[in-house]
PDB file of C-alpha atoms in Angstrom:
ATOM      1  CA  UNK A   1      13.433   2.122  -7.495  1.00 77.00           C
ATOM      2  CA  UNK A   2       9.545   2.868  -7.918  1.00 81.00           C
ATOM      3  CA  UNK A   3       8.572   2.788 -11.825  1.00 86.00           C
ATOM      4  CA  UNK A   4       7.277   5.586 -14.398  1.00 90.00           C
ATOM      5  CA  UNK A   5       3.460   6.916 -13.951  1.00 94.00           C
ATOM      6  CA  UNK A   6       2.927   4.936 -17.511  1.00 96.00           C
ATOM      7  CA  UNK A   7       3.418   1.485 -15.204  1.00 96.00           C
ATOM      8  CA  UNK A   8       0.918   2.258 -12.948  1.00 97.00           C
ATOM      9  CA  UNK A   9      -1.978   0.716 -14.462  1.00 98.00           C
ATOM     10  CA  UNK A  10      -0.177  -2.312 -15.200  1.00 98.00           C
ATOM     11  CA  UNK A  11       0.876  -2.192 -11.382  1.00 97.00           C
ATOM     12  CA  UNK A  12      -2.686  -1.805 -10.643  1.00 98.00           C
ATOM     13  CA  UNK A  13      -3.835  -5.054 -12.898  1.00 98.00           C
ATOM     14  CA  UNK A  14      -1.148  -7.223 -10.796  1.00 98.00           C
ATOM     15  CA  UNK A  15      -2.085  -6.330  -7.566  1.00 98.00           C
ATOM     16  CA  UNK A  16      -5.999  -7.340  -8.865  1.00 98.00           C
ATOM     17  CA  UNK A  17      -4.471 -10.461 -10.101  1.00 98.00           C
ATOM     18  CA  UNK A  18      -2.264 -11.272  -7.484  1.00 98.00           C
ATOM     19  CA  UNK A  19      -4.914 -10.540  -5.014  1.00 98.00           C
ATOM     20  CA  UNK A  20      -8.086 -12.516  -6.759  1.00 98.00           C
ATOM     21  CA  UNK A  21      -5.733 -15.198  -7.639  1.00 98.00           C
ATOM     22  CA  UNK A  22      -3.012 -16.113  -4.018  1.00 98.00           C
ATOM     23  CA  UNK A  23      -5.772 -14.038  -1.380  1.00 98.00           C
ATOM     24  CA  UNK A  24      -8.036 -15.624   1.135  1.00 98.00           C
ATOM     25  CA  UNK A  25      -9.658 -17.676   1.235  1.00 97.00           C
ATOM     26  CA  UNK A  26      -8.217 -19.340  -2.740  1.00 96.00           C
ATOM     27  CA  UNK A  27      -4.721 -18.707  -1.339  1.00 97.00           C
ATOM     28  CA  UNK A  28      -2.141 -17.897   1.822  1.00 97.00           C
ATOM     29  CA  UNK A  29      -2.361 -13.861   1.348  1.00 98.00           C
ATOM     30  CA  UNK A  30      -4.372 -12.248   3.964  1.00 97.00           C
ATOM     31  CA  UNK A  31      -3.196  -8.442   3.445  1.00 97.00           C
ATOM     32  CA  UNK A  32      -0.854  -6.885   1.363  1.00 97.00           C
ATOM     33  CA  UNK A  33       0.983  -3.482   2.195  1.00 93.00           C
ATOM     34  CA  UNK A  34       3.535  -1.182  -0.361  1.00 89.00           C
ATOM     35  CA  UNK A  35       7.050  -0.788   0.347  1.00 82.00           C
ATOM     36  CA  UNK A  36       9.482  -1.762   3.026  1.00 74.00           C
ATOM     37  CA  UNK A  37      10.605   1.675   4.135  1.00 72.00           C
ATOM     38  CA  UNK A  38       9.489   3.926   1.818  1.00 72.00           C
ATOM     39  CA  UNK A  39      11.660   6.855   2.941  1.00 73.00           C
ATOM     40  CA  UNK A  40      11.965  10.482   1.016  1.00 75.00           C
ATOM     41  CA  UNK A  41      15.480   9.622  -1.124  1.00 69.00           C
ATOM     42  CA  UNK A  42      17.095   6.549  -1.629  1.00 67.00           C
ATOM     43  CA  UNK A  43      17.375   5.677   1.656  1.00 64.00           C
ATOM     44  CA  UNK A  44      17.492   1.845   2.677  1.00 66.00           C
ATOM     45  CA  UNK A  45      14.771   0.146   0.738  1.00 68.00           C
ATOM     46  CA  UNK A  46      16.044   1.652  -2.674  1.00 70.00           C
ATOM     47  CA  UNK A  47      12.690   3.553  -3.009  1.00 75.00           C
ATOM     48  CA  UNK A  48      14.134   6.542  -5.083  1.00 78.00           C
ATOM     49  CA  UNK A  49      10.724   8.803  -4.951  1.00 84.00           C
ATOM     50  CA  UNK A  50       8.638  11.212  -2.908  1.00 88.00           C
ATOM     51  CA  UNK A  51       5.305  11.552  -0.876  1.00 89.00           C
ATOM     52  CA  UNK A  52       2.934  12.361  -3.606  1.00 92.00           C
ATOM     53  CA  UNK A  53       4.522   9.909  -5.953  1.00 91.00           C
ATOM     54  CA  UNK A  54       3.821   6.851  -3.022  1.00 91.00           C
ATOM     55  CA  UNK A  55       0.662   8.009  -2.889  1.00 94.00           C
ATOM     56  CA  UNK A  56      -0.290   7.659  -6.482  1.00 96.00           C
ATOM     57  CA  UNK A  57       1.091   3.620  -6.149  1.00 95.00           C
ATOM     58  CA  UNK A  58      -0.965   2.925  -2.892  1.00 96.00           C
ATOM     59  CA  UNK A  59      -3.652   4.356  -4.438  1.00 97.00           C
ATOM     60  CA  UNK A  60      -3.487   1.766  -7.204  1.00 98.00           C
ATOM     61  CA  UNK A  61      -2.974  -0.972  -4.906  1.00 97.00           C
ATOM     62  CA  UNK A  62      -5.794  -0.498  -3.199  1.00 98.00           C
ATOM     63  CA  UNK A  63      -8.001  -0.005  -6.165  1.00 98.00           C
ATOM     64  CA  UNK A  64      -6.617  -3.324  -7.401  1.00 98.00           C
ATOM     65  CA  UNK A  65      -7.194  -4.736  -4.079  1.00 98.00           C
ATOM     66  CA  UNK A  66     -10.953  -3.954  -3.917  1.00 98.00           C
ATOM     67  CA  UNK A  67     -11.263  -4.925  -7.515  1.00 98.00           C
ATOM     68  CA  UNK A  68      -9.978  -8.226  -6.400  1.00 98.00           C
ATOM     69  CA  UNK A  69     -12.509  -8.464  -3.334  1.00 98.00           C
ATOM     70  CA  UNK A  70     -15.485  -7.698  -5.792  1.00 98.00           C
ATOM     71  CA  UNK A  71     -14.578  -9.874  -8.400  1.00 98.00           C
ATOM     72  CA  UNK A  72     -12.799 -12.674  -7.215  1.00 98.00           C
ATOM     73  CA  UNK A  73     -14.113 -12.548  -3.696  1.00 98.00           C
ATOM     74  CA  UNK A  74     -11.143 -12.700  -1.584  1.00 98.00           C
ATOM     75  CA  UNK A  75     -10.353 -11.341   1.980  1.00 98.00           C
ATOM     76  CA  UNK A  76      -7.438  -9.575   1.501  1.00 98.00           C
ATOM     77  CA  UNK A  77      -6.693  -6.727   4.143  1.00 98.00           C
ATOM     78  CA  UNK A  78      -5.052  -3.361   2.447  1.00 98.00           C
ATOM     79  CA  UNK A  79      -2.062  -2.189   4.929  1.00 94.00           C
ATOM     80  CA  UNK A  80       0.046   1.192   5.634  1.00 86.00           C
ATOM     81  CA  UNK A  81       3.282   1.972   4.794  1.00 86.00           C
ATOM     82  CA  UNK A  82       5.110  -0.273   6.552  1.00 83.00           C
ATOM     83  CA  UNK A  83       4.920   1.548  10.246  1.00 81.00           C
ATOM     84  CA  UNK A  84       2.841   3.722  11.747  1.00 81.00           C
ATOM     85  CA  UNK A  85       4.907   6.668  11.769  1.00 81.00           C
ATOM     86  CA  UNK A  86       5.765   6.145   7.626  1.00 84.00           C
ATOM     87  CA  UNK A  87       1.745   5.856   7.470  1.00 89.00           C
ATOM     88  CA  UNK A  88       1.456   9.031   9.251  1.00 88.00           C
ATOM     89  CA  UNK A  89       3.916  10.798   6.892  1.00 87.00           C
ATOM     90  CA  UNK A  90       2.558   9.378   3.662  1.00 90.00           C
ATOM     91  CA  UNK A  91      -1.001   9.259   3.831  1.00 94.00           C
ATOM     92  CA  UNK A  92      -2.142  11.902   6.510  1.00 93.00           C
ATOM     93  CA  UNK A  93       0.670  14.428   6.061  1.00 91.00           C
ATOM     94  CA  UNK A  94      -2.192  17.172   4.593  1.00 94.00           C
ATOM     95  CA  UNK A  95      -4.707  16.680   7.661  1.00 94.00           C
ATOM     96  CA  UNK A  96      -7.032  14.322   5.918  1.00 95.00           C
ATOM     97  CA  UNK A  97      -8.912  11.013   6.060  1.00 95.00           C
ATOM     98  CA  UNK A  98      -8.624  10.161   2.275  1.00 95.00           C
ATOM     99  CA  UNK A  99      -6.644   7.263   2.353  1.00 96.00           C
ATOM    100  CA  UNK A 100      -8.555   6.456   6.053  1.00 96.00           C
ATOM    101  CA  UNK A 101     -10.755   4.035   3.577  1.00 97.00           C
ATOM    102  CA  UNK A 102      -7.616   1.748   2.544  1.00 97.00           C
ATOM    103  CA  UNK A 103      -6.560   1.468   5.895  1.00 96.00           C
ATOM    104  CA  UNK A 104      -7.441  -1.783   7.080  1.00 96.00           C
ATOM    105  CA  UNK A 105      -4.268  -2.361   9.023  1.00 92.00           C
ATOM    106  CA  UNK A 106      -0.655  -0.392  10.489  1.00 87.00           C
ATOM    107  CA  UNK A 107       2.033  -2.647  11.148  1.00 82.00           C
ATOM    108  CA  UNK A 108       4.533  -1.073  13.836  1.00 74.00           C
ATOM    109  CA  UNK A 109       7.151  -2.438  11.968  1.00 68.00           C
ATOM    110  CA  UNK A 110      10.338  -2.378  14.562  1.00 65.00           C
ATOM    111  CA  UNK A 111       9.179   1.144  16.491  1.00 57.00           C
ATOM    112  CA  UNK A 112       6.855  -0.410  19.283  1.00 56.00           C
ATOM    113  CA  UNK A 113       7.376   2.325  21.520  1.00 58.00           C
ATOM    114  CA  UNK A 114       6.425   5.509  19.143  1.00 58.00           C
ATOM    115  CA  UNK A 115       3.200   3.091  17.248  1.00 54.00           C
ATOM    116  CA  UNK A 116       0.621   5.351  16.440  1.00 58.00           C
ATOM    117  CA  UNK A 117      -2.681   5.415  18.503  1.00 55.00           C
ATOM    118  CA  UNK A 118      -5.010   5.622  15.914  1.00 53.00           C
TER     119      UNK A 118
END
């Protein structure tokens, strides 16, 4: 189940961490993406939360991410949400490119035939 808002920073510190500390080229991680299935509801992956609230924690990964490439200089590639299509509906749903610079990568997850183009 995704945490409190008063976690976040805290979340934000360990992805710096684990980033700077386990990414390329000081350790095996070469990208790191949030959520297996982060679905509206419950759903599968146990996510318990909603569109804006996912939004909040990527945003924090990826500011921990880049904190990690500046300080620590690692390589470590910022992904969607798990498939193109959860991508779509998580970070794009309002028409815009804001999350468009934390988007290094979409995997395609297990729907090859509906990936998205972009």
């Amino acid at each position: 189940m995704a945490w409190l808002p008063s976690a976040d920073e805290d979340f934000q510190k360990w992805c710096r961490i684990y980033a700077g500390t386990f990414g390329w080229p000081r350790g095996p991680v070469n990208a790191m993406e949030l959520w297996n299935e982060p679905w509206e509801g419950l759903s599968i992956s146990g996510w318990g939360a909603d569109i804006p609230r996912y939004r909040d924690l990527y945003t924090r990964m990826a500011e921990g991410i880049e904190e990690a490439r500046k300080r620590d200089g690692v390589q470590v590639l910022i992904g969607g949400c798990c498939s193109s299509m959860n991508t779509d509906d998580k970070l794009f749903c309002d028409g815009k490119d804001t999350f468009l610079k934390w988007l290094d990568f979409v995997s395609i997850h297990y729907q090859p035939m509906c990936a998205c183009p972009r």
